[in-house]
mmCIF file with all atom_site columns, C-alpha atoms in Angstrom:
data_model
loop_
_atom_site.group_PDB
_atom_site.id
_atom_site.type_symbol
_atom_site.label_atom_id
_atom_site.label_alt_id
_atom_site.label_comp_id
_atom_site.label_asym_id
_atom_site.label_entity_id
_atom_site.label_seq_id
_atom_site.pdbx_PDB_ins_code
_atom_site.Cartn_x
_atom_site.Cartn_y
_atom_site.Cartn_z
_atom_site.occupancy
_atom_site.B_iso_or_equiv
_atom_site.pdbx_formal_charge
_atom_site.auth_seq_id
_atom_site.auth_comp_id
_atom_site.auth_asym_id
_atom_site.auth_atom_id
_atom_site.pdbx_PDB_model_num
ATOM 1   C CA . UNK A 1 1   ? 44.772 -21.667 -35.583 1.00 50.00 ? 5   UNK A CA 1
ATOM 2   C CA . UNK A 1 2   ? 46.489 -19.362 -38.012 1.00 52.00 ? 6   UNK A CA 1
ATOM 3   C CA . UNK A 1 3   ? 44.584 -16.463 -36.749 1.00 80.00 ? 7   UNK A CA 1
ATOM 4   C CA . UNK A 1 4   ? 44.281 -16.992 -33.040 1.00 84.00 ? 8   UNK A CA 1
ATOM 5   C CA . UNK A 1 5   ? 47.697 -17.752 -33.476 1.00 82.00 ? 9   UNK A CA 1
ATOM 6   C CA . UNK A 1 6   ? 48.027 -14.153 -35.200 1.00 83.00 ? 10  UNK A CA 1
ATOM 7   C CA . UNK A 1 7   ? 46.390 -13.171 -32.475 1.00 86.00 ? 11  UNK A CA 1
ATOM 8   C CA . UNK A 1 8   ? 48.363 -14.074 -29.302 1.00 89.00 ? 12  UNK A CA 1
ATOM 9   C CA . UNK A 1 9   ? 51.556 -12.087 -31.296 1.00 87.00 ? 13  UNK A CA 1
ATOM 10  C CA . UNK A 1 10  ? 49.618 -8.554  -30.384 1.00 87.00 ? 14  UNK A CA 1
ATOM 11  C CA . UNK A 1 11  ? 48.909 -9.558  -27.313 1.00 90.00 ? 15  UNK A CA 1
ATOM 12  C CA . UNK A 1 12  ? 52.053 -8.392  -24.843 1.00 90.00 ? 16  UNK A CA 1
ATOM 13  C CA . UNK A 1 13  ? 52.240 -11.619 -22.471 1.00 94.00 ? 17  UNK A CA 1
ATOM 14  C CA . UNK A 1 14  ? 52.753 -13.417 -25.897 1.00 94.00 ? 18  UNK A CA 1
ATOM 15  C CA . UNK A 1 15  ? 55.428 -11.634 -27.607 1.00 91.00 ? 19  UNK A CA 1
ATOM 16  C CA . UNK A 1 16  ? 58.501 -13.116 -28.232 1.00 91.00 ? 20  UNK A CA 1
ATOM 17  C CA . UNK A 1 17  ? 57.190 -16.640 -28.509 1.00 92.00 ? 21  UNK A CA 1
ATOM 18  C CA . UNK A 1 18  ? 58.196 -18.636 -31.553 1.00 91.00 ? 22  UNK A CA 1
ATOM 19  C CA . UNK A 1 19  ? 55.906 -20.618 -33.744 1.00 88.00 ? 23  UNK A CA 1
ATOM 20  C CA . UNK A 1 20  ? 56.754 -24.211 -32.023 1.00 91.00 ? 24  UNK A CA 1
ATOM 21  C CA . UNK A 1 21  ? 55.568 -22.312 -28.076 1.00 92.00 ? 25  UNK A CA 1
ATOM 22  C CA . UNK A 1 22  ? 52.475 -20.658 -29.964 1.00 91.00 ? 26  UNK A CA 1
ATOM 23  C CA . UNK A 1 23  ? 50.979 -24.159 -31.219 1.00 90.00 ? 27  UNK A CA 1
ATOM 24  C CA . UNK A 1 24  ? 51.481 -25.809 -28.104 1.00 92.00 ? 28  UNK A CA 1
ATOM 25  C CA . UNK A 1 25  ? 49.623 -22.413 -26.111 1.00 94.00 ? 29  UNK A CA 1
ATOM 26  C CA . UNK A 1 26  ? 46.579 -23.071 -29.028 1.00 92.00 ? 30  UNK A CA 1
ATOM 27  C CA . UNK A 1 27  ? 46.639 -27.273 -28.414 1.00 91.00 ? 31  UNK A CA 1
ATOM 28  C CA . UNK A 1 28  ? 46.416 -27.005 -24.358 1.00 93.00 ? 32  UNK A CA 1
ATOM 29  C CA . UNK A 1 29  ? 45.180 -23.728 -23.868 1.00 94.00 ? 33  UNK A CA 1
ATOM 30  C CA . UNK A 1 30  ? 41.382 -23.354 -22.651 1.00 94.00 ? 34  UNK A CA 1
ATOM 31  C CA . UNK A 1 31  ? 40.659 -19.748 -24.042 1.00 94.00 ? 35  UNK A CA 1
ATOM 32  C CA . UNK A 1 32  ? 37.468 -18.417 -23.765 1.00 95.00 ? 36  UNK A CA 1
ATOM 33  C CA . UNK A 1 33  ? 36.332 -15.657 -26.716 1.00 95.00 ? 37  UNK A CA 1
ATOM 34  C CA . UNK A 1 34  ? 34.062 -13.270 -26.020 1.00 97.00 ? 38  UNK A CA 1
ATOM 35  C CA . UNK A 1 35  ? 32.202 -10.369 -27.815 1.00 97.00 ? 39  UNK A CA 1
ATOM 36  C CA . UNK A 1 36  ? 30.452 -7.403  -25.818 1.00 98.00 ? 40  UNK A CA 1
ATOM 37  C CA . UNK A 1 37  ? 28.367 -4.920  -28.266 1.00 98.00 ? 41  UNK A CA 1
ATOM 38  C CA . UNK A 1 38  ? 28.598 -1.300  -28.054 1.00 98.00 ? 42  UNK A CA 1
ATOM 39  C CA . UNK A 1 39  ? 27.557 0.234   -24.355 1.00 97.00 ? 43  UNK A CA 1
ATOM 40  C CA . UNK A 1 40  ? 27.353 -3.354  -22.858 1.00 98.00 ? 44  UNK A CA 1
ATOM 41  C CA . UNK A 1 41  ? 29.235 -3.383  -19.136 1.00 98.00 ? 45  UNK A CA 1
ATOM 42  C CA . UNK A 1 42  ? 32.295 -5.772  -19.330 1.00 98.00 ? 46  UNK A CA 1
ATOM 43  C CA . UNK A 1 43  ? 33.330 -5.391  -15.752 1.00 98.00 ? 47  UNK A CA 1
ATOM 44  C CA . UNK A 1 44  ? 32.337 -3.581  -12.702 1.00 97.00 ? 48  UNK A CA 1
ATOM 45  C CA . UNK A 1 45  ? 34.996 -1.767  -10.409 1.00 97.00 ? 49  UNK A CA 1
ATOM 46  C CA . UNK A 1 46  ? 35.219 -4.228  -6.987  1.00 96.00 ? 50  UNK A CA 1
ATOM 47  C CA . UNK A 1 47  ? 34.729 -7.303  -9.259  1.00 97.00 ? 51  UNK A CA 1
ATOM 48  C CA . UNK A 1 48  ? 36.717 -10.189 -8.379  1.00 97.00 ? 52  UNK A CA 1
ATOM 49  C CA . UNK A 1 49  ? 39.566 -10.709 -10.878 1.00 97.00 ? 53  UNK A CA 1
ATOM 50  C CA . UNK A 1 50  ? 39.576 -14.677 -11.852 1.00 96.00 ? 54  UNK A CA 1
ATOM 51  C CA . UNK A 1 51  ? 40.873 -14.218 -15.787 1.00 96.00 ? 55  UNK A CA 1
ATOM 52  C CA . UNK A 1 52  ? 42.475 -12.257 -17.723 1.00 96.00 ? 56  UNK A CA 1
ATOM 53  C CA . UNK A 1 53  ? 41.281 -10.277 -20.568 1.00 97.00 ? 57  UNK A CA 1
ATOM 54  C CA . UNK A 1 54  ? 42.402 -9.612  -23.677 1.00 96.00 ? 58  UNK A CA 1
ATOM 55  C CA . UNK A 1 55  ? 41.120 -6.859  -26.138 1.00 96.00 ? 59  UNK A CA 1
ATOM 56  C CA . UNK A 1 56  ? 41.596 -7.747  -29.633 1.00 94.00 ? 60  UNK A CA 1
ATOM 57  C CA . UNK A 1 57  ? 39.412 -5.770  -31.354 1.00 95.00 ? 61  UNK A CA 1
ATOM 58  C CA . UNK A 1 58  ? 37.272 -2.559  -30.454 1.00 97.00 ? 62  UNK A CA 1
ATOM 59  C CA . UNK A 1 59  ? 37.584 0.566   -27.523 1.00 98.00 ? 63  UNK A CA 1
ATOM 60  C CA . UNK A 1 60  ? 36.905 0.351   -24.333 1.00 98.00 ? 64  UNK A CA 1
ATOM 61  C CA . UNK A 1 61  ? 35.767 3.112   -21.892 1.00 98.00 ? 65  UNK A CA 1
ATOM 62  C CA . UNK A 1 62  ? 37.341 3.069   -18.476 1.00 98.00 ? 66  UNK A CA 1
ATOM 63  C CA . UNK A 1 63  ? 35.813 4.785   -15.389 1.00 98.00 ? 67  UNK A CA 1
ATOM 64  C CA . UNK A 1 64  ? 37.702 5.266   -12.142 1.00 98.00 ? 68  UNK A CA 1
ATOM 65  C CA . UNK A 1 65  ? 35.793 6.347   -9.158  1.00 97.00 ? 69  UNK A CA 1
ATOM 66  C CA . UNK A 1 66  ? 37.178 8.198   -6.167  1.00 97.00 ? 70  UNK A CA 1
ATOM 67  C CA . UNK A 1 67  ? 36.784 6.527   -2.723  1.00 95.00 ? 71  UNK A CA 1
ATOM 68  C CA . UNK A 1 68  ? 34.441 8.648   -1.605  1.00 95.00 ? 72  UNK A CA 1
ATOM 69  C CA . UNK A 1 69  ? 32.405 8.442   -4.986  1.00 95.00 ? 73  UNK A CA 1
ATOM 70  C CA . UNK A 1 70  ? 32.512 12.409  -5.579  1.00 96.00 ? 74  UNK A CA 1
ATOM 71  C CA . UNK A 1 71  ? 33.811 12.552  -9.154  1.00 97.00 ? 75  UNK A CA 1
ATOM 72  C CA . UNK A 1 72  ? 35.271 9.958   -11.143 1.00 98.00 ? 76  UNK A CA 1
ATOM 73  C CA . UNK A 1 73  ? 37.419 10.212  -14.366 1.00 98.00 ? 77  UNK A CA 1
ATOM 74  C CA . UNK A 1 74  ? 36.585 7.892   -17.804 1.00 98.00 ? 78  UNK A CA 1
ATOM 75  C CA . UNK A 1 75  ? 39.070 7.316   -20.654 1.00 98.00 ? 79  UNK A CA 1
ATOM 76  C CA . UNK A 1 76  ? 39.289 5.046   -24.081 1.00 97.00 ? 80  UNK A CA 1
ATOM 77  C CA . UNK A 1 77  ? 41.684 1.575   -24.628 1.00 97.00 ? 81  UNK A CA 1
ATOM 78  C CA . UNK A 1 78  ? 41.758 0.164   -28.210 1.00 96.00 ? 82  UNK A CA 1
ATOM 79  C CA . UNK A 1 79  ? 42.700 -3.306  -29.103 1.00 94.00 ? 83  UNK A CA 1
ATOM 80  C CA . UNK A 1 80  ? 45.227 -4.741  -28.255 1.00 92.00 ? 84  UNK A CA 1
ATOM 81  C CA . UNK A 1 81  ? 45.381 -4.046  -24.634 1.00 94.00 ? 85  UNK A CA 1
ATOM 82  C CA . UNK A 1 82  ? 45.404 -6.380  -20.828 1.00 94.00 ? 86  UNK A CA 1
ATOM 83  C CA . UNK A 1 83  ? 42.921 -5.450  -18.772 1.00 96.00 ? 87  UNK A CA 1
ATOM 84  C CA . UNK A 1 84  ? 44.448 -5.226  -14.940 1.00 95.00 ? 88  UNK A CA 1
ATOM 85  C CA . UNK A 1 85  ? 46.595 -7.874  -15.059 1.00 94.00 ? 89  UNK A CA 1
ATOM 86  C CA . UNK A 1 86  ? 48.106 -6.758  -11.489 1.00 93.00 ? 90  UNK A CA 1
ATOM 87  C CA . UNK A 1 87  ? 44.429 -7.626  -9.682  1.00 95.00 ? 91  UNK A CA 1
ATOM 88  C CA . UNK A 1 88  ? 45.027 -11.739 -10.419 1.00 94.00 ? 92  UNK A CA 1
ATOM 89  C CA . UNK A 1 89  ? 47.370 -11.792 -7.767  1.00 92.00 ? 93  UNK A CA 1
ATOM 90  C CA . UNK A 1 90  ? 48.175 -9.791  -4.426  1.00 89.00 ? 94  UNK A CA 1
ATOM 91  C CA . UNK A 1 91  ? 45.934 -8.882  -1.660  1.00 90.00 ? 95  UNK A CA 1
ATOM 92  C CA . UNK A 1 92  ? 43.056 -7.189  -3.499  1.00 92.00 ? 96  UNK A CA 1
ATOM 93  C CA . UNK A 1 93  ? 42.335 -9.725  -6.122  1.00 96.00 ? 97  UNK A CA 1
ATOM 94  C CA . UNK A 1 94  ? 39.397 -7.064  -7.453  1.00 97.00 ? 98  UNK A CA 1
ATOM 95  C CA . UNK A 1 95  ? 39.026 -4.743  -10.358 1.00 97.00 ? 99  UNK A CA 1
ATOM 96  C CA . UNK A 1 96  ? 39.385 -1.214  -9.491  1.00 96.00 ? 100 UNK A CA 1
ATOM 97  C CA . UNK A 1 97  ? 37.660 0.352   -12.351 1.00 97.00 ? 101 UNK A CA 1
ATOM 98  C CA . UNK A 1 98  ? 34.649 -0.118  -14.999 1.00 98.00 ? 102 UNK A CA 1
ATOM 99  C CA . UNK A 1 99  ? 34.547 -1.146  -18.064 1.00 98.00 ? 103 UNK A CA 1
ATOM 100 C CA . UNK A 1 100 ? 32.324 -0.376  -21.222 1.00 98.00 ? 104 UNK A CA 1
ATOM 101 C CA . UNK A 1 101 ? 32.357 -1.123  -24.780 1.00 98.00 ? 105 UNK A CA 1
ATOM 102 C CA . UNK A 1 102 ? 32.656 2.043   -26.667 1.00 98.00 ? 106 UNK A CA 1
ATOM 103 C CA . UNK A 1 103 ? 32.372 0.419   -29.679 1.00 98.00 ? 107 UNK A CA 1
ATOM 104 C CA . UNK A 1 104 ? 32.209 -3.548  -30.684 1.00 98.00 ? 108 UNK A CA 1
ATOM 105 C CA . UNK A 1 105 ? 34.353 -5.151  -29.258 1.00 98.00 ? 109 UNK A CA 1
ATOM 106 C CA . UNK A 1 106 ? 36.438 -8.928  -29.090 1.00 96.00 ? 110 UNK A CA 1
ATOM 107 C CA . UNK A 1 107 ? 37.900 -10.712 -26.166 1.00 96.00 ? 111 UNK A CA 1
ATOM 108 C CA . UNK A 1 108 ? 40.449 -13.596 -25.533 1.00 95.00 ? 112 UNK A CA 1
ATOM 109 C CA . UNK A 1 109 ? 39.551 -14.898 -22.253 1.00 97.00 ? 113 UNK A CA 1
ATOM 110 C CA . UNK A 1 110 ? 42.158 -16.581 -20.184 1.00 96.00 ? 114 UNK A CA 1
ATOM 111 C CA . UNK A 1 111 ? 41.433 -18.086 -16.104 1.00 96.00 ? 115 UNK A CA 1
ATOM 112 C CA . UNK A 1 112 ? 44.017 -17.458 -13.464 1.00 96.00 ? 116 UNK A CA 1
ATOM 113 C CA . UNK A 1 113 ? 45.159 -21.288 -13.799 1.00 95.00 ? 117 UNK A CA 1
ATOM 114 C CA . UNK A 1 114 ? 46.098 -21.181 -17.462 1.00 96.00 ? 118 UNK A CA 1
ATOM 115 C CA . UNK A 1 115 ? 47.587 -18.009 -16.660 1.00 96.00 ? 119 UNK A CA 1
ATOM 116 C CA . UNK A 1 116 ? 49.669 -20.030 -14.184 1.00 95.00 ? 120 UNK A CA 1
ATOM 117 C CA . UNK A 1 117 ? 50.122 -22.510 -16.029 1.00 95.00 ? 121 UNK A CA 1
ATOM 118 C CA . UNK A 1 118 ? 51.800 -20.545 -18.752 1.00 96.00 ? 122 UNK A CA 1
ATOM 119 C CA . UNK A 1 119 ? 53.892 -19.135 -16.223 1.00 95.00 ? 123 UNK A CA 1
ATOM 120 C CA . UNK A 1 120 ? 55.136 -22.158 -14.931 1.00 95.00 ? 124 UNK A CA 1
ATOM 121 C CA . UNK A 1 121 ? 55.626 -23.696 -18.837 1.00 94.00 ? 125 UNK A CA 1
ATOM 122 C CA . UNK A 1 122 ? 57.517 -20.209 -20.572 1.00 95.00 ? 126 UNK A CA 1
ATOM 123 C CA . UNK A 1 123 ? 59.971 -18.640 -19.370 1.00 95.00 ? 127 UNK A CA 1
ATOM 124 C CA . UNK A 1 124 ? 59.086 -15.499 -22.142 1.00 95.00 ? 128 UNK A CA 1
ATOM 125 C CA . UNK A 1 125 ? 55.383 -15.409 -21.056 1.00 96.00 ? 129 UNK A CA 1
ATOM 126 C CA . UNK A 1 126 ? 56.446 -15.381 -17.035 1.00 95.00 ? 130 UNK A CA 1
ATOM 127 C CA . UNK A 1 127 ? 59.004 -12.330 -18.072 1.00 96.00 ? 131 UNK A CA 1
ATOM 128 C CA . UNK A 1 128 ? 56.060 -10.428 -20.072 1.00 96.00 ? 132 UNK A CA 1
ATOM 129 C CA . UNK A 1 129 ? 53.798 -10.875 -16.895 1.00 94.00 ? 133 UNK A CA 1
ATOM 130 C CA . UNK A 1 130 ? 56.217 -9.516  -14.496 1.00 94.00 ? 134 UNK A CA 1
ATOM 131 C CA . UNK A 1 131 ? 57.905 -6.508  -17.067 1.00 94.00 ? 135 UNK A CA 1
ATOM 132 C CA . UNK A 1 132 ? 53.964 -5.747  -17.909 1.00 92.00 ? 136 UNK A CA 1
ATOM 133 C CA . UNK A 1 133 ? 53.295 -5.442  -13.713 1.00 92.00 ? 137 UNK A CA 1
ATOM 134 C CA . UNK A 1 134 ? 56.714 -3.778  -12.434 1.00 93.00 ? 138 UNK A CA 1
ATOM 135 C CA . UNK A 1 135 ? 56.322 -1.370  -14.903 1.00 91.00 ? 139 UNK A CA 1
ATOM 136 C CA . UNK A 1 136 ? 53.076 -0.109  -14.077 1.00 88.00 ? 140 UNK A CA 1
ATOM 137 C CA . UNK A 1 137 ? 54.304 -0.570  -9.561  1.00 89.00 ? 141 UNK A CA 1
ATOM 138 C CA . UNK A 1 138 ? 57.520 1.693   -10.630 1.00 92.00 ? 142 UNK A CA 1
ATOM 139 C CA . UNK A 1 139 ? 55.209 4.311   -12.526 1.00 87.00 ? 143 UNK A CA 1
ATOM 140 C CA . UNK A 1 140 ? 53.029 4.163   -9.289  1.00 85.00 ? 144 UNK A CA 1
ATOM 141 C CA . UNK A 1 141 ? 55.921 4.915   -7.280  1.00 87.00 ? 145 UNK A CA 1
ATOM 142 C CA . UNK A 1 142 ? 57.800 7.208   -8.892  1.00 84.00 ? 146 UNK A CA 1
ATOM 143 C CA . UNK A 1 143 ? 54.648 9.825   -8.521  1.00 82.00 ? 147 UNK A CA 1
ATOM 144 C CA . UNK A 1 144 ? 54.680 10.887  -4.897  1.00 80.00 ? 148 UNK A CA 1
ATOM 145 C CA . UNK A 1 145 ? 58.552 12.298  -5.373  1.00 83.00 ? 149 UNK A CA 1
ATOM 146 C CA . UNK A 1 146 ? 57.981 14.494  -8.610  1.00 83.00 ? 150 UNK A CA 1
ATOM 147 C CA . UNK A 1 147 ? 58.290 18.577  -7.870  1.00 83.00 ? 151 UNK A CA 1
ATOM 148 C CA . UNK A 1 148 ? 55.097 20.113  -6.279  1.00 79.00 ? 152 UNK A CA 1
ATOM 149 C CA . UNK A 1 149 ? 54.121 22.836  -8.432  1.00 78.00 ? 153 UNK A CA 1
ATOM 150 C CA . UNK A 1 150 ? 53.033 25.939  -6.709  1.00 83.00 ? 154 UNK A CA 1
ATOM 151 C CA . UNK A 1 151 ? 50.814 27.988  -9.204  1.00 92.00 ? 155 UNK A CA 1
ATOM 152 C CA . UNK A 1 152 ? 47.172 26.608  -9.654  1.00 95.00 ? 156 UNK A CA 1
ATOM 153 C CA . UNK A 1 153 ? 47.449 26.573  -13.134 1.00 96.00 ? 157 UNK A CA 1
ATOM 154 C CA . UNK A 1 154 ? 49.967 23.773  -12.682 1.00 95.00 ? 158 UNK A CA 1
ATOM 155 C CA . UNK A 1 155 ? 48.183 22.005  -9.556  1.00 95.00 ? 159 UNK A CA 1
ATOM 156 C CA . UNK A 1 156 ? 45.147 21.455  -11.796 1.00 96.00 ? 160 UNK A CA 1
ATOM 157 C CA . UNK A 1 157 ? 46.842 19.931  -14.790 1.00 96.00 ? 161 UNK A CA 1
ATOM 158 C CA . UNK A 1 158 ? 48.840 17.761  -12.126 1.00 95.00 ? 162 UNK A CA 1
ATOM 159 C CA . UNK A 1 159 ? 45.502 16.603  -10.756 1.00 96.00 ? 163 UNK A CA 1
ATOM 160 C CA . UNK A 1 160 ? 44.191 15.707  -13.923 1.00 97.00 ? 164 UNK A CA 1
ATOM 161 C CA . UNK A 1 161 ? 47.681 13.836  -14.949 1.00 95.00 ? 165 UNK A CA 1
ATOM 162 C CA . UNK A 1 162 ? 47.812 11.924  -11.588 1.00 94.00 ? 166 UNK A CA 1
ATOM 163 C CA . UNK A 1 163 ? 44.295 10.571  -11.669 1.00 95.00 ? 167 UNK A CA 1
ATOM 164 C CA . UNK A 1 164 ? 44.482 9.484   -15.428 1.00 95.00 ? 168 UNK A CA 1
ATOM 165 C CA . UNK A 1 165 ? 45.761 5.633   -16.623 1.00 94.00 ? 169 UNK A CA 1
ATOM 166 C CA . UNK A 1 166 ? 47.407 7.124   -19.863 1.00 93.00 ? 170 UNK A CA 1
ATOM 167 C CA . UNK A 1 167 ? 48.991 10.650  -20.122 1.00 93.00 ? 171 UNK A CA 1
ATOM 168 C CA . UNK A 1 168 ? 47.434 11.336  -23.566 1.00 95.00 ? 172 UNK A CA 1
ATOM 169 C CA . UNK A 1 169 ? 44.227 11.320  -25.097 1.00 96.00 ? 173 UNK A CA 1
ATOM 170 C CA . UNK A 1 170 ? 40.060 12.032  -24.678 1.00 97.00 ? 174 UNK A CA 1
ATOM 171 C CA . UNK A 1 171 ? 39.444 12.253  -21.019 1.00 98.00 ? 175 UNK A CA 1
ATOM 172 C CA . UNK A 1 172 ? 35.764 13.121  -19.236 1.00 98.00 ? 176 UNK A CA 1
ATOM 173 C CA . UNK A 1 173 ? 36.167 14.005  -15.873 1.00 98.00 ? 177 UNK A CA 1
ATOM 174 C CA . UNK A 1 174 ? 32.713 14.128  -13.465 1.00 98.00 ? 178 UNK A CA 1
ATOM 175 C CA . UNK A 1 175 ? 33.639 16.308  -10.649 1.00 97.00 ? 179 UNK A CA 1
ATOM 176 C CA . UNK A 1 176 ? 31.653 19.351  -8.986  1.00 96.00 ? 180 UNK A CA 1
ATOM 177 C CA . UNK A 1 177 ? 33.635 22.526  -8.907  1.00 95.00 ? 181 UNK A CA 1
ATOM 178 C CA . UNK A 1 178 ? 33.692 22.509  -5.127  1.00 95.00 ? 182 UNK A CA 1
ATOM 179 C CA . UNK A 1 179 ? 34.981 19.139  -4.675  1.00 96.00 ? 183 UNK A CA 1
ATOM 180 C CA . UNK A 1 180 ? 37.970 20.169  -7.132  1.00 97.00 ? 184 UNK A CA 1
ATOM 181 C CA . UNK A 1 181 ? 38.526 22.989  -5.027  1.00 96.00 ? 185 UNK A CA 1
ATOM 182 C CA . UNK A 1 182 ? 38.546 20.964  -2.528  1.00 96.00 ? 186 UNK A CA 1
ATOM 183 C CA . UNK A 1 183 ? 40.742 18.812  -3.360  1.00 96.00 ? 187 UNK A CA 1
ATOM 184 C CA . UNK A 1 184 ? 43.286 21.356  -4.553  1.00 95.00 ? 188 UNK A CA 1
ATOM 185 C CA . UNK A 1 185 ? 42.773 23.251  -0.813  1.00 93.00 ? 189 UNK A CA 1
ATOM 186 C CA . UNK A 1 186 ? 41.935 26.375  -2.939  1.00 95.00 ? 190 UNK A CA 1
ATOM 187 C CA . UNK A 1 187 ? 39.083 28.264  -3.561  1.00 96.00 ? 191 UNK A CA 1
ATOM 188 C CA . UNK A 1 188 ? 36.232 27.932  -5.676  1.00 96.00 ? 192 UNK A CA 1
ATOM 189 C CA . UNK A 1 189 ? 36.449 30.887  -7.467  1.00 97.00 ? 193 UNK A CA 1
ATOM 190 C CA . UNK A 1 190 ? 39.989 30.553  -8.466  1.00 97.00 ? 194 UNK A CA 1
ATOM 191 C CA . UNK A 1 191 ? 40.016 27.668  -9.249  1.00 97.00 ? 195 UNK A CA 1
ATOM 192 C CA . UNK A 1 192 ? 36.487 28.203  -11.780 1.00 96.00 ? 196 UNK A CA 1
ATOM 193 C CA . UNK A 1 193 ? 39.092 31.150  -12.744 1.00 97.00 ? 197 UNK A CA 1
ATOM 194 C CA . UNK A 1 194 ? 42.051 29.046  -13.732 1.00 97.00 ? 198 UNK A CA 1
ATOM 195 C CA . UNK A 1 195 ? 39.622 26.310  -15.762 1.00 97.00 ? 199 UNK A CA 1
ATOM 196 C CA . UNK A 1 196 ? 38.287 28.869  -17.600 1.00 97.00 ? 200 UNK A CA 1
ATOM 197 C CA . UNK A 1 197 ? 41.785 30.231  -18.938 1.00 97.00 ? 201 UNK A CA 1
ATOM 198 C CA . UNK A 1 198 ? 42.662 26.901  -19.681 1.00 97.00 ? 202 UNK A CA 1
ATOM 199 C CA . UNK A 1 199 ? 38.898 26.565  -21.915 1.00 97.00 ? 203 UNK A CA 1
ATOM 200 C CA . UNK A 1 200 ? 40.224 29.881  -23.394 1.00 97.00 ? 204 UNK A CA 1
ATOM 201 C CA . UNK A 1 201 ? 43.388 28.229  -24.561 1.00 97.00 ? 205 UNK A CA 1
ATOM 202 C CA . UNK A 1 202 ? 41.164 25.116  -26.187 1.00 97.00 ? 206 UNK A CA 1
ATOM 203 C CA . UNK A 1 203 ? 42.437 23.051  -23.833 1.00 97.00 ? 207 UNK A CA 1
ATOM 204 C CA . UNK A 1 204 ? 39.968 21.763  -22.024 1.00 98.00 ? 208 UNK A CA 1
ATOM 205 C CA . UNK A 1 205 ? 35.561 22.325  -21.921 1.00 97.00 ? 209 UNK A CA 1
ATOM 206 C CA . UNK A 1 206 ? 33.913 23.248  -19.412 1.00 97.00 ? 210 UNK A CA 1
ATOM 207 C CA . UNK A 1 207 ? 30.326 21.426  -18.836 1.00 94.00 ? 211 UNK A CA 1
ATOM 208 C CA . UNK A 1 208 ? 27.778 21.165  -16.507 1.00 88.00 ? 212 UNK A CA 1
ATOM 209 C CA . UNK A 1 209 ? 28.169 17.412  -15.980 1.00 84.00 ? 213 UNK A CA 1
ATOM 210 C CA . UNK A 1 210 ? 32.403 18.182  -15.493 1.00 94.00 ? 214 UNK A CA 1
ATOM 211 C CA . UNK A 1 211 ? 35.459 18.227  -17.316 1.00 98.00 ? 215 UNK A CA 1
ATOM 212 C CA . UNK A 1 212 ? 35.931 17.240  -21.362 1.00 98.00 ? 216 UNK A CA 1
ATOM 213 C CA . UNK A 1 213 ? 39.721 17.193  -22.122 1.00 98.00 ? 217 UNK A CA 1
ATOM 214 C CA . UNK A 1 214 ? 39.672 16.382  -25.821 1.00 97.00 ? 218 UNK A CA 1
ATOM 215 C CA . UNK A 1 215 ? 43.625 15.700  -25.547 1.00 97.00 ? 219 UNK A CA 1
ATOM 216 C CA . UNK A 1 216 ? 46.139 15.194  -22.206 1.00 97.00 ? 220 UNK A CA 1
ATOM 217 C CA . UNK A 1 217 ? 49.018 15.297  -23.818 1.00 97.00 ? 221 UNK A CA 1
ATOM 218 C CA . UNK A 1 218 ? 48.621 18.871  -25.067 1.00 97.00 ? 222 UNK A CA 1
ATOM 219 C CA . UNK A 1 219 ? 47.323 20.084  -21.672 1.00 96.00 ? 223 UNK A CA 1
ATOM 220 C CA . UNK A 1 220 ? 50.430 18.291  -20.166 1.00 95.00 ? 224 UNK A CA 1
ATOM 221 C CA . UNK A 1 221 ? 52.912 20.037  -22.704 1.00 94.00 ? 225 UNK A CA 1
ATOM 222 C CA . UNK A 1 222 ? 50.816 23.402  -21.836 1.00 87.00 ? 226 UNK A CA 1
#
């Protein structure tokens, strides 16, 4: 109890809670714990979302896929972290990205109705839930009003910032040059032209299966 209960503390729906809430969560709280070994699937993007999990221990690889499935960008979580808490509820109850274990990883397991029932029992956990989803909604909309930039050079670090879940860290992006070109409405050679001055600068690799950026944040700051 002593450890799960150690547990729940890292875990951002739980924090706040005071030793008298966190034995009552552990005595009438079904929690399911489960452990997925490196380059196991954990979930599959259109998945229905019917718990909640938490990583406690271990990275995960994340893949989002465009619409159209033409590239798709894949980037690293390490414990602790939630796992799309905002697709339990709404009007697309599914997961919109993949999941892999990059290296072994831990779960706590939690199903939509002890979720609710935590919700209805703390007042802290029901705060955590809703801080944890406005948070990411006001990030979401807060993007389409930031400044256009009008060089390329800008344009493509833009791109890679808008379709990323964290602006920092390793990110592999799987994209042909045309459909980046594409996408920016510029051409192909100008676009090849302005990666390859950012490879130059160490920023980014360039590779025939896409994009490596070994660190946003410094591309960002570029």
């Amino acid at each position: 109890m002593i450890t799960l209960n150690h547990q729940l503390l890292q875990l951002p729906l739980f924090l706040g809670m005071n030793r008298d809430d966190l034995s009552w969560v552990v005595a009438h709280t079904k929690f399911g714990f489960m452990k997925y070994a490196e380059g196991k699937p954990i979930i599959n993007e259109g998945e229905v979302c019917t718990r909640l999990f938490f990583l406690v221990k271990g990275t995960v690889s994340i893949t989002t896929t465009a619409d159209d499935h033409e590239y798709s960008f894949t980037e690293d979580t390490a414990a602790p972290d939630l796992l799309q808490p905002e697709c339990l509820f709404g009007l697309n109850q599914r997961h919109t990205h993949s999941y892999t274990a990059k290296t072994n990883c831990n779960f706590i397991v939690l199903g939509k109705d002890e979720i609710t029932q935590l919700s209805d029992q703390f007042l802290i956990f029901r705060l955590n839930l809703l801080n944890l989803i406005s948070t990411r909604l006001q990030k979401l909309d807060h993007r389409p009003w930031r400044h256009q930039q009008d060089d390329l050079r800008s344009r493509l670090i833009r791109f890679f910032q808008d379709h990323c879940l964290r602006p920092a860290g390793c990110k592999d992006v799987s994209i042909r040059m045309t459909t980046l070109a594409h996408e920016l409405n510029d051409s192909r050679l100008d676009v090849s032209r302005a990666l390859h001055g950012l490879q130059d600068e160490g920023l980014l690799t360039l590779r025939r299966s896409g994009i490596h950026i070994p660190a946003l944040e410094k591309l960002i700051l570029a």
